C-alpha cells in the first residue's frame, strides 16, 4: 500500500471507528443512565450526611436537656435539705426560749443568717401573736399590708401543722410593699408541743425570690434562669439572667412540701443552634467533608478512567481496522517458531483461516511439500538467533488449493515492552503479480527490440539491393566476357589467362556479395544475450559494413577514432551494436539535406572523462546534420516519436533502455556550428581484474 493510499484511508477509518463507538455507547446502559446513577449516589450521600449532622445536633440537645433535668433534680433536693434544716433550726428555737428576750435574740440571729427568712412569729395555740422578729437585712414586709389581713393562709397551714404535728407550708401569696412593688411569700407553720401539749406555733415567712437567690441562685443561677411557677406557668419568683440568641432548654420539677407544692423551673441557656455544636458534630462534619472529597475524587478518577477506556477502545478499533485493511500479510511467531498471530491479509493470501494457522509449528501448512527441507533449514537458522537480511528474502508459498506463489518476506525480531525478544514478526508481500508483470514487460521489450531490428533490416534490404548491384553487375560482365572469350575457337592461350582472371574476379565479387548478405544475416540472427568482454574496436568493426552501406548511399564519410589501449567493455554485444548502428544511421539521415558542409560522421571511443565514471568507456557518434529542434528534443526518447516518413520512432528509446540496462548513461548535445553528438557509456573490464 502506498503512503498516499494509507493517508487517504486513515480519516475514513477514523470516522468509521468513531461512529461504531458512538453506536456502542448508545446501546449500552451508559451515558445518561450512568449520569443519573451518579446523581442518585450524590443525593443519597448528601442526605445521609445531613441526617448525621442533624442527629448529632439532636443528640447533643438531648444531652443538654438531660443535664438540665439533673440540675433541676439536684436543685430540688438542695432546696428540700435547706428547708428541713430551717425546720430543725426553728425547732431549736422553740425548745430553748425561756424568755421572750432570748427568743428575740435567737430569732434575729436566724434571720441574719438566712436571707430567705423574712419574719419569724411566735404565736400561741390560738394563733395570737406573742412575739415577732423581722429580718434585719431588709425593711419589714408587713408594713403596707397588715399581718392580720394575710393570716388566712397561715391559719390553714397551722391547722394542718397541728394535725400532722409537723411543719406545714401555706400557699404562696402576693405581698405588696411600701416601695410600690411586691413579693411572693410563703409561710411555714411549725407547732410547738411540750410534753404532748400544744403550747404555740412558730410561723416563718419565706420570700420565694429570696429562697431562689439565697439557696439556688449561686449554684444554678449562673447558667440557668431559676424560677418558681404556678402549675399554670405563671412565674412567682425568678433569678438568674438570660442571654438572648441562645437556645433555651427547660426543665421543671415539683417541690412537694407538706401543705404546698411549688414548681421549680430551670431554663438553661446553651449555645446549641451553632452548625458545629460540639466535637461529635464537628467530627461527623469533617468526615462528611472527607467523604464528599473522596467522592469527588472518585468521580474525577472514574471520568478519567472512562476517557482512557474510550481512547483505548478507539485506538484498538483503529488498529484493528488498519490491520484488516492492510494488503501486507503479517505473521508473528514465538521463539519456538509457533505461529502466534496472523492478520486477515495473510489468511487471504494462503487461503487458510486464522484458527488453522495460529499455534502451528513447522512444517507450516503453506509450505510447498518439495520445499519443506529447505524451509526447515532456514527455520532452524532463524531459531538459532540469526537475523534475516533487512531488505527481506524471496520465497514460495502454497495456497490451500495447492497453487504456488512467490512472496517477499521481511522479518524482524519481535521485542516486548520489557525489551526482550519474544519471537519474530514477519511482513509477507505477495509478489507473484509483480513478477508476472515484470516477465510480460521483459517479453514485450524483447519483442520490440526484435521488431526494431527487423525494421532496420527492412531498411537494409533496399540498401542491400543497391549494394549487391555492383558485384552482381561485375559478376555478370565478367561472366559475359569470359563466355565471349570461350566462344572464339581461335582464341589465344593468353585468352585463357583472361578467363582465369575473370573467374577469380567473379569469385571475389561473389564473396563480397556474400559478406554483405552475411553481415545483415548475422545482425538479425544473433540472439545470445550473455554479457561478455568485447573490445570496443570489435563492436565498431561489426557494424562497419552496414554503416558503410548507408554511408555510400548518402555520400557520407565515416571516420572512426580510438584512444590507445582501450580496455574491453562488458556488454551484450548484439544490443550495443544495434545502439551504435541506430545512432550512426540517425546521424547520417540528419545530414541528408543539401548543405555546403562535408558530410562526415565521426564514431569515437575513449575512456570516460569524469572521475565519477572511472572505469567506464565512452562511445560517441557526431554528425554535422540539421541538429535537434526544441520541440523534437522534448519527445526524443518517447517511443514511436519520429519526424521521418518511414521512421518507427523506436530507435532512441531502445538505445536508452539498452544503455541503462548496462548501468550506463545516454546523453546528447548540439555541436557548433552544426550537428549533434550522442554519447553513451559502458562499464570497462579493467585489465587487472581480467588477470585475476
Ligand atoms: P526514427 O529514427 O525511427 O525516427 P529514433 O527514435 O531513432 O526514430 O529518432 C527519433 C527522432 O529523433 C528522429 O525522427 C529525428 O527527428 C530525431 N533525431 C534522432 N537522431 C538525430 C540526429 N542525430 N540529428 C537530428 N535529429 C535526430
JSON list of C-alpha atoms in Angstrom, two decimals, residues 552-665:
[
{"chain": "A", "resi": 552, "resn": "UNK", "atom": "CA", "xyz": [27.83, 5.15, -49.57]},
{"chain": "A", "resi": 553, "resn": "UNK", "atom": "CA", "xyz": [24.22, 5.72, -50.45]},
{"chain": "A", "resi": 554, "resn": "UNK", "atom": "CA", "xyz": [24.04, 9.05, -48.62]},
{"chain": "A", "resi": 555, "resn": "UNK", "atom": "CA", "xyz": [27.55, 10.11, -49.62]},
{"chain": "A", "resi": 556, "resn": "UNK", "atom": "CA", "xyz": [28.76, 10.35, -46.06]},
{"chain": "A", "resi": 557, "resn": "UNK", "atom": "CA", "xyz": [32.32, 9.89, -44.96]},
{"chain": "A", "resi": 558, "resn": "UNK", "atom": "CA", "xyz": [32.70, 7.76, -41.86]},
{"chain": "A", "resi": 559, "resn": "UNK", "atom": "CA", "xyz": [35.65, 8.34, -39.53]},
{"chain": "A", "resi": 560, "resn": "UNK", "atom": "CA", "xyz": [36.40, 6.08, -36.60]},
{"chain": "A", "resi": 561, "resn": "UNK", "atom": "CA", "xyz": [38.76, 7.20, -33.80]},
{"chain": "A", "resi": 562, "resn": "UNK", "atom": "CA", "xyz": [40.04, 5.12, -30.92]},
{"chain": "A", "resi": 563, "resn": "UNK", "atom": "CA", "xyz": [42.01, 6.14, -27.90]},
{"chain": "A", "resi": 564, "resn": "UNK", "atom": "CA", "xyz": [45.04, 3.95, -27.41]},
{"chain": "A", "resi": 565, "resn": "UNK", "atom": "CA", "xyz": [44.95, 0.96, -25.04]},
{"chain": "A", "resi": 566, "resn": "UNK", "atom": "CA", "xyz": [41.23, 0.92, -24.52]},
{"chain": "A", "resi": 567, "resn": "UNK", "atom": "CA", "xyz": [40.00, -1.73, -22.10]},
{"chain": "A", "resi": 568, "resn": "UNK", "atom": "CA", "xyz": [37.32, -4.14, -23.25]},
{"chain": "A", "resi": 569, "resn": "UNK", "atom": "CA", "xyz": [33.75, -3.37, -22.24]},
{"chain": "A", "resi": 570, "resn": "UNK", "atom": "CA", "xyz": [31.33, -5.72, -20.54]},
{"chain": "A", "resi": 571, "resn": "UNK", "atom": "CA", "xyz": [28.18, -5.79, -22.65]},
{"chain": "A", "resi": 572, "resn": "UNK", "atom": "CA", "xyz": [25.57, -7.67, -24.59]},
{"chain": "A", "resi": 573, "resn": "UNK", "atom": "CA", "xyz": [27.24, -7.43, -27.95]},
{"chain": "A", "resi": 574, "resn": "UNK", "atom": "CA", "xyz": [24.20, -7.58, -30.21]},
{"chain": "A", "resi": 575, "resn": "UNK", "atom": "CA", "xyz": [22.39, -4.90, -28.28]},
{"chain": "A", "resi": 576, "resn": "UNK", "atom": "CA", "xyz": [25.28, -2.47, -28.21]},
{"chain": "A", "resi": 577, "resn": "UNK", "atom": "CA", "xyz": [25.91, -2.99, -31.90]},
{"chain": "A", "resi": 578, "resn": "UNK", "atom": "CA", "xyz": [22.32, -2.08, -32.55]},
{"chain": "A", "resi": 579, "resn": "UNK", "atom": "CA", "xyz": [22.66, 1.04, -30.43]},
{"chain": "A", "resi": 580, "resn": "UNK", "atom": "CA", "xyz": [25.73, 2.12, -32.41]},
{"chain": "A", "resi": 581, "resn": "UNK", "atom": "CA", "xyz": [24.02, 1.32, -35.69]},
{"chain": "A", "resi": 582, "resn": "UNK", "atom": "CA", "xyz": [20.92, 3.30, -34.70]},
{"chain": "A", "resi": 583, "resn": "UNK", "atom": "CA", "xyz": [22.92, 6.34, -33.68]},
{"chain": "A", "resi": 584, "resn": "UNK", "atom": "CA", "xyz": [25.08, 6.18, -36.81]},
{"chain": "A", "resi": 585, "resn": "UNK", "atom": "CA", "xyz": [22.04, 5.78, -39.01]},
{"chain": "A", "resi": 586, "resn": "UNK", "atom": "CA", "xyz": [20.23, 8.71, -37.30]},
{"chain": "A", "resi": 587, "resn": "UNK", "atom": "CA", "xyz": [23.35, 10.86, -37.71]},
{"chain": "A", "resi": 588, "resn": "UNK", "atom": "CA", "xyz": [23.67, 10.06, -41.41]},
{"chain": "A", "resi": 589, "resn": "UNK", "atom": "CA", "xyz": [19.98, 10.64, -42.01]},
{"chain": "A", "resi": 590, "resn": "UNK", "atom": "CA", "xyz": [20.25, 14.02, -40.26]},
{"chain": "A", "resi": 591, "resn": "UNK", "atom": "CA", "xyz": [22.94, 15.00, -42.79]},
{"chain": "A", "resi": 592, "resn": "UNK", "atom": "CA", "xyz": [20.76, 14.01, -45.76]},
{"chain": "A", "resi": 593, "resn": "UNK", "atom": "CA", "xyz": [19.99, 17.66, -46.52]},
{"chain": "A", "resi": 594, "resn": "UNK", "atom": "CA", "xyz": [21.60, 19.98, -49.04]},
{"chain": "A", "resi": 595, "resn": "UNK", "atom": "CA", "xyz": [24.40, 21.79, -47.27]},
{"chain": "A", "resi": 596, "resn": "UNK", "atom": "CA", "xyz": [27.78, 23.21, -48.17]},
{"chain": "A", "resi": 597, "resn": "UNK", "atom": "CA", "xyz": [29.49, 21.29, -45.39]},
{"chain": "A", "resi": 598, "resn": "UNK", "atom": "CA", "xyz": [31.18, 17.97, -45.99]},
{"chain": "A", "resi": 599, "resn": "UNK", "atom": "CA", "xyz": [29.07, 15.14, -44.67]},
{"chain": "A", "resi": 600, "resn": "UNK", "atom": "CA", "xyz": [31.22, 13.49, -42.02]},
{"chain": "A", "resi": 601, "resn": "UNK", "atom": "CA", "xyz": [30.11, 11.02, -39.39]},
{"chain": "A", "resi": 602, "resn": "UNK", "atom": "CA", "xyz": [32.61, 10.52, -36.56]},
{"chain": "A", "resi": 603, "resn": "UNK", "atom": "CA", "xyz": [32.49, 7.39, -34.42]},
{"chain": "A", "resi": 604, "resn": "UNK", "atom": "CA", "xyz": [34.76, 7.85, -31.43]},
{"chain": "A", "resi": 605, "resn": "UNK", "atom": "CA", "xyz": [35.67, 5.67, -28.45]},
{"chain": "A", "resi": 606, "resn": "UNK", "atom": "CA", "xyz": [37.66, 6.87, -25.40]},
{"chain": "A", "resi": 607, "resn": "UNK", "atom": "CA", "xyz": [37.87, 6.48, -21.63]},
{"chain": "A", "resi": 608, "resn": "UNK", "atom": "CA", "xyz": [35.14, 8.38, -19.76]},
{"chain": "A", "resi": 609, "resn": "UNK", "atom": "CA", "xyz": [36.45, 11.78, -18.74]},
{"chain": "A", "resi": 610, "resn": "UNK", "atom": "CA", "xyz": [34.97, 12.29, -15.28]},
{"chain": "A", "resi": 611, "resn": "UNK", "atom": "CA", "xyz": [36.41, 10.71, -12.13]},
{"chain": "A", "resi": 612, "resn": "UNK", "atom": "CA", "xyz": [32.98, 9.51, -11.11]},
{"chain": "A", "resi": 613, "resn": "UNK", "atom": "CA", "xyz": [32.95, 7.40, -14.24]},
{"chain": "A", "resi": 614, "resn": "UNK", "atom": "CA", "xyz": [36.39, 5.92, -13.73]},
{"chain": "A", "resi": 615, "resn": "UNK", "atom": "CA", "xyz": [36.35, 2.50, -15.24]},
{"chain": "A", "resi": 616, "resn": "UNK", "atom": "CA", "xyz": [33.85, 3.41, -17.95]},
{"chain": "A", "resi": 617, "resn": "UNK", "atom": "CA", "xyz": [34.31, 3.71, -21.70]},
{"chain": "A", "resi": 618, "resn": "UNK", "atom": "CA", "xyz": [32.53, 6.44, -23.63]},
{"chain": "A", "resi": 619, "resn": "UNK", "atom": "CA", "xyz": [31.23, 5.94, -27.19]},
{"chain": "A", "resi": 620, "resn": "UNK", "atom": "CA", "xyz": [30.17, 9.00, -29.21]},
{"chain": "A", "resi": 621, "resn": "UNK", "atom": "CA", "xyz": [28.56, 9.45, -32.61]},
{"chain": "A", "resi": 622, "resn": "UNK", "atom": "CA", "xyz": [28.74, 13.00, -34.04]},
{"chain": "A", "resi": 623, "resn": "UNK", "atom": "CA", "xyz": [27.21, 14.34, -37.18]},
{"chain": "A", "resi": 624, "resn": "UNK", "atom": "CA", "xyz": [27.02, 17.75, -38.84]},
{"chain": "A", "resi": 625, "resn": "UNK", "atom": "CA", "xyz": [23.33, 17.33, -39.63]},
{"chain": "A", "resi": 626, "resn": "UNK", "atom": "CA", "xyz": [20.33, 19.51, -39.01]},
{"chain": "A", "resi": 627, "resn": "UNK", "atom": "CA", "xyz": [20.55, 19.28, -35.21]},
{"chain": "A", "resi": 628, "resn": "UNK", "atom": "CA", "xyz": [17.64, 18.74, -32.85]},
{"chain": "A", "resi": 629, "resn": "UNK", "atom": "CA", "xyz": [14.91, 21.34, -32.51]},
{"chain": "A", "resi": 630, "resn": "UNK", "atom": "CA", "xyz": [13.46, 22.12, -29.03]},
{"chain": "A", "resi": 631, "resn": "UNK", "atom": "CA", "xyz": [10.08, 20.50, -29.65]},
{"chain": "A", "resi": 632, "resn": "UNK", "atom": "CA", "xyz": [11.80, 17.39, -31.01]},
{"chain": "A", "resi": 633, "resn": "UNK", "atom": "CA", "xyz": [14.18, 17.33, -28.03]},
{"chain": "A", "resi": 634, "resn": "UNK", "atom": "CA", "xyz": [11.29, 17.15, -25.55]},
{"chain": "A", "resi": 635, "resn": "UNK", "atom": "CA", "xyz": [9.95, 13.94, -27.14]},
{"chain": "A", "resi": 636, "resn": "UNK", "atom": "CA", "xyz": [13.21, 12.47, -28.37]},
{"chain": "A", "resi": 637, "resn": "UNK", "atom": "CA", "xyz": [13.05, 9.35, -26.20]},
{"chain": "A", "resi": 638, "resn": "UNK", "atom": "CA", "xyz": [9.29, 8.86, -26.41]},
{"chain": "A", "resi": 639, "resn": "UNK", "atom": "CA", "xyz": [8.56, 5.53, -28.14]},
{"chain": "A", "resi": 640, "resn": "UNK", "atom": "CA", "xyz": [7.04, 5.92, -31.65]},
{"chain": "A", "resi": 641, "resn": "UNK", "atom": "CA", "xyz": [8.04, 9.57, -31.89]},
{"chain": "A", "resi": 642, "resn": "UNK", "atom": "CA", "xyz": [9.57, 10.23, -35.32]},
{"chain": "A", "resi": 643, "resn": "UNK", "atom": "CA", "xyz": [9.95, 13.07, -37.79]},
{"chain": "A", "resi": 644, "resn": "UNK", "atom": "CA", "xyz": [10.68, 10.73, -40.65]},
{"chain": "A", "resi": 645, "resn": "UNK", "atom": "CA", "xyz": [8.11, 9.50, -43.18]},
{"chain": "A", "resi": 646, "resn": "UNK", "atom": "CA", "xyz": [9.34, 5.91, -42.96]},
{"chain": "A", "resi": 647, "resn": "UNK", "atom": "CA", "xyz": [10.63, 6.08, -39.33]},
{"chain": "A", "resi": 648, "resn": "UNK", "atom": "CA", "xyz": [9.32, 3.95, -36.49]},
{"chain": "A", "resi": 649, "resn": "UNK", "atom": "CA", "xyz": [10.38, 6.22, -33.64]},
{"chain": "A", "resi": 650, "resn": "UNK", "atom": "CA", "xyz": [11.68, 3.32, -31.58]},
{"chain": "A", "resi": 651, "resn": "UNK", "atom": "CA", "xyz": [15.42, 3.72, -32.10]},
{"chain": "A", "resi": 652, "resn": "UNK", "atom": "CA", "xyz": [16.36, 6.20, -29.39]},
{"chain": "A", "resi": 653, "resn": "UNK", "atom": "CA", "xyz": [14.04, 4.86, -26.72]},
{"chain": "A", "resi": 654, "resn": "UNK", "atom": "CA", "xyz": [15.51, 1.38, -27.21]},
{"chain": "A", "resi": 655, "resn": "UNK", "atom": "CA", "xyz": [19.04, 2.79, -27.22]},
{"chain": "A", "resi": 656, "resn": "UNK", "atom": "CA", "xyz": [18.47, 4.39, -23.86]},
{"chain": "A", "resi": 657, "resn": "UNK", "atom": "CA", "xyz": [16.91, 1.24, -22.38]},
{"chain": "A", "resi": 658, "resn": "UNK", "atom": "CA", "xyz": [19.85, -0.87, -23.54]},
{"chain": "A", "resi": 659, "resn": "UNK", "atom": "CA", "xyz": [22.48, 1.58, -22.23]},
{"chain": "A", "resi": 660, "resn": "UNK", "atom": "CA", "xyz": [20.73, 1.90, -18.88]},
{"chain": "A", "resi": 661, "resn": "UNK", "atom": "CA", "xyz": [20.37, -1.87, -18.61]},
{"chain": "A", "resi": 662, "resn": "UNK", "atom": "CA", "xyz": [24.17, -1.95, -18.78]},
{"chain": "A", "resi": 663, "resn": "UNK", "atom": "CA", "xyz": [24.35, 0.64, -15.99]},
{"chain": "A", "resi": 664, "resn": "UNK", "atom": "CA", "xyz": [25.49, 3.34, -18.41]},
{"chain": "A", "resi": 665, "resn": "UNK", "atom": "CA", "xyz": [24.07, 6.70, -19.40]}
]
